[in-house]
Coordinates of N, CA and C in Angstrom, one line a residue:
X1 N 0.8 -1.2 0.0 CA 0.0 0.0 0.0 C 0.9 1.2 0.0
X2 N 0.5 2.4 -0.9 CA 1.2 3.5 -1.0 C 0.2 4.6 -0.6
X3 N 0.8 5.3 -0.1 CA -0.2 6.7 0.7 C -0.3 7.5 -0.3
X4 N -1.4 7.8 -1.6 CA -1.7 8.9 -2.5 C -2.0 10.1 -2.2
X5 N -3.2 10.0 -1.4 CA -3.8 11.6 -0.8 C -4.0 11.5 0.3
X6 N -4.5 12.6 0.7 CA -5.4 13.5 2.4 C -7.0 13.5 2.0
X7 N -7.3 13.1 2.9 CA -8.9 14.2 3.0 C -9.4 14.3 4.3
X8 N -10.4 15.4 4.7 CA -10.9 15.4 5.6 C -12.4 15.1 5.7
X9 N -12.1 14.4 7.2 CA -13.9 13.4 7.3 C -14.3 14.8 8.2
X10 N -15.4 14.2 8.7 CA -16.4 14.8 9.8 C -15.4 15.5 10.9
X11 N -16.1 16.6 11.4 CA -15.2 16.9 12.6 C -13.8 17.4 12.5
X12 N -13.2 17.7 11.0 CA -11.5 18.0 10.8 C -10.4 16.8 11.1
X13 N -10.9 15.5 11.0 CA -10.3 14.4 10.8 C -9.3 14.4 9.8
X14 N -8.1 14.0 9.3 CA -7.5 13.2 8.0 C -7.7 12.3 8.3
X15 N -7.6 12.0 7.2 CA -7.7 10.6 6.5 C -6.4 10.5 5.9
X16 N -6.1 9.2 5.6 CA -5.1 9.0 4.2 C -5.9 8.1 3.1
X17 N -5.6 8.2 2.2 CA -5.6 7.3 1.0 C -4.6 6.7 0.5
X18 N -5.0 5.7 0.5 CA -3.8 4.4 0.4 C -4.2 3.7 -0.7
X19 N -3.6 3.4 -2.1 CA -3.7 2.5 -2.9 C -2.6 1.3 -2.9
X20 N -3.4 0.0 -3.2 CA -2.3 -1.4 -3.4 C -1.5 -1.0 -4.4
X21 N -0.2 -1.3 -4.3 CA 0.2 -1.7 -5.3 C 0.3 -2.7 -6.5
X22 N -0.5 -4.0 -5.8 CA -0.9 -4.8 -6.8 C -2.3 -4.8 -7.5
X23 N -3.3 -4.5 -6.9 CA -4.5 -4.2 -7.0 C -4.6 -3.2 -7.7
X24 N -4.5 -1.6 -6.8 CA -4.9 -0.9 -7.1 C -6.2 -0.2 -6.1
X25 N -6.5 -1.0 -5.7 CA -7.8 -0.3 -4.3 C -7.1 0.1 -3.7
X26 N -8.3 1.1 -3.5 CA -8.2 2.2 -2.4 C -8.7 2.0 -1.3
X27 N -8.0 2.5 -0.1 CA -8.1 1.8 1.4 C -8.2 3.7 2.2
X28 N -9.4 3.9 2.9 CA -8.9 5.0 3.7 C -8.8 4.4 5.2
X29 N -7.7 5.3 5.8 CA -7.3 4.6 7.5 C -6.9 5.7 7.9
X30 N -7.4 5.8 8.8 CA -7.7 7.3 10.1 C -5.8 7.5 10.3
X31 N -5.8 8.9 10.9 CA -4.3 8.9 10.8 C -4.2 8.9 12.1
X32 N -2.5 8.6 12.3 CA -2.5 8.3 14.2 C -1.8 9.4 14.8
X33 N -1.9 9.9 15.8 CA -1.2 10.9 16.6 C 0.1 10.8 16.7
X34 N 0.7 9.7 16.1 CA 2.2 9.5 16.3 C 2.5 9.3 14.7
X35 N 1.6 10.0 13.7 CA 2.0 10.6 12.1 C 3.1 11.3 11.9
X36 N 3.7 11.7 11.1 CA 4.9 12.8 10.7 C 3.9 13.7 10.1
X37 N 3.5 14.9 11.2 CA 2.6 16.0 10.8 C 3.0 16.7 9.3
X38 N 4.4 17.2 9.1 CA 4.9 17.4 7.5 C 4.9 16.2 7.1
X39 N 4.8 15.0 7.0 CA 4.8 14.1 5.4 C 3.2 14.3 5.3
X40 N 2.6 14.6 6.1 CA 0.9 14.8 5.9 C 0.8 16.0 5.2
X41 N 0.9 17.2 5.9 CA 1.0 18.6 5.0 C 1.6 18.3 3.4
X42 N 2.9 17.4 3.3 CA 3.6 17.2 2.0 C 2.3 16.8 1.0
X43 N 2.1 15.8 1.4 CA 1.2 15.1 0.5 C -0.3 15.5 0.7
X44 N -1.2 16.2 1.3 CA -2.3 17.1 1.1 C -1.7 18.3 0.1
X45 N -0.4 18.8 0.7 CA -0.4 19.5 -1.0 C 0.1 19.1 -2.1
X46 N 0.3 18.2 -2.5 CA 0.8 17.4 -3.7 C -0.1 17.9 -4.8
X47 N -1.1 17.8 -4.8 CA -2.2 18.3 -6.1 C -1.6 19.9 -6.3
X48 N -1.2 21.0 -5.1 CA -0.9 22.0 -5.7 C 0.0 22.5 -6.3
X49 N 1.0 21.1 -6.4 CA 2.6 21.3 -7.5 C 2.4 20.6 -8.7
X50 N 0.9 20.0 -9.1 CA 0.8 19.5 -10.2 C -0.5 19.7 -10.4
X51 N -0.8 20.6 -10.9 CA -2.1 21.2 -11.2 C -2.5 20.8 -13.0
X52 N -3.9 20.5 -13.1 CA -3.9 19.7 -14.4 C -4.1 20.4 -15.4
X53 N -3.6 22.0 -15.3 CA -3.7 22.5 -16.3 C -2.5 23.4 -16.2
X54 N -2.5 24.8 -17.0 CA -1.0 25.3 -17.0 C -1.9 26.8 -16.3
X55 N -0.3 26.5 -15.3 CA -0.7 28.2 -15.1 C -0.4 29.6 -15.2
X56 N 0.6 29.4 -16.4 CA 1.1 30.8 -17.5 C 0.2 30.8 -18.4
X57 N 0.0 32.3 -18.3 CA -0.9 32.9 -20.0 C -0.2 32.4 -20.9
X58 N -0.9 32.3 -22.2 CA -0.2 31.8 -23.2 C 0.0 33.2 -23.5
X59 N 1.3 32.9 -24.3 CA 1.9 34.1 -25.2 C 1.4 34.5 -26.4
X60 N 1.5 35.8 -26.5 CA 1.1 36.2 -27.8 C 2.5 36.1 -28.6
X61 N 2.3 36.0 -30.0 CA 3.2 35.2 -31.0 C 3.3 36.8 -31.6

């Protein structure tokens, strides 16, 4: 299992999301008080250093 995302449940919980590596399912499991608080912040912002689109104006030619 590899840790892909964050989300937050009820109440300001994380979560993680964990997919198999062989499968592919996704597994969410509550996070523990003895987490690495930054590899959590890391990976809740991961989506915002890869955003699915571009974010420079295009150039005028």
């Amino acid at each position: 299992m590899e840790p892909i995302a964050v989300t937050v449940r009820g109440q300001g919980r994380w979560v993680l999301i964990h997919r198999c590596l062989k499968c592919g399912r996704l597994r969410l499991n509550r996070t523990a008080g003895d987490d690495n608080v930054l590899l959590l912040v890391r990976l809740a912002a991961l989506p915002l250093t890869m955003p699915p689109f571009p974010l420079q104006r295009p150039q005028d030619d």
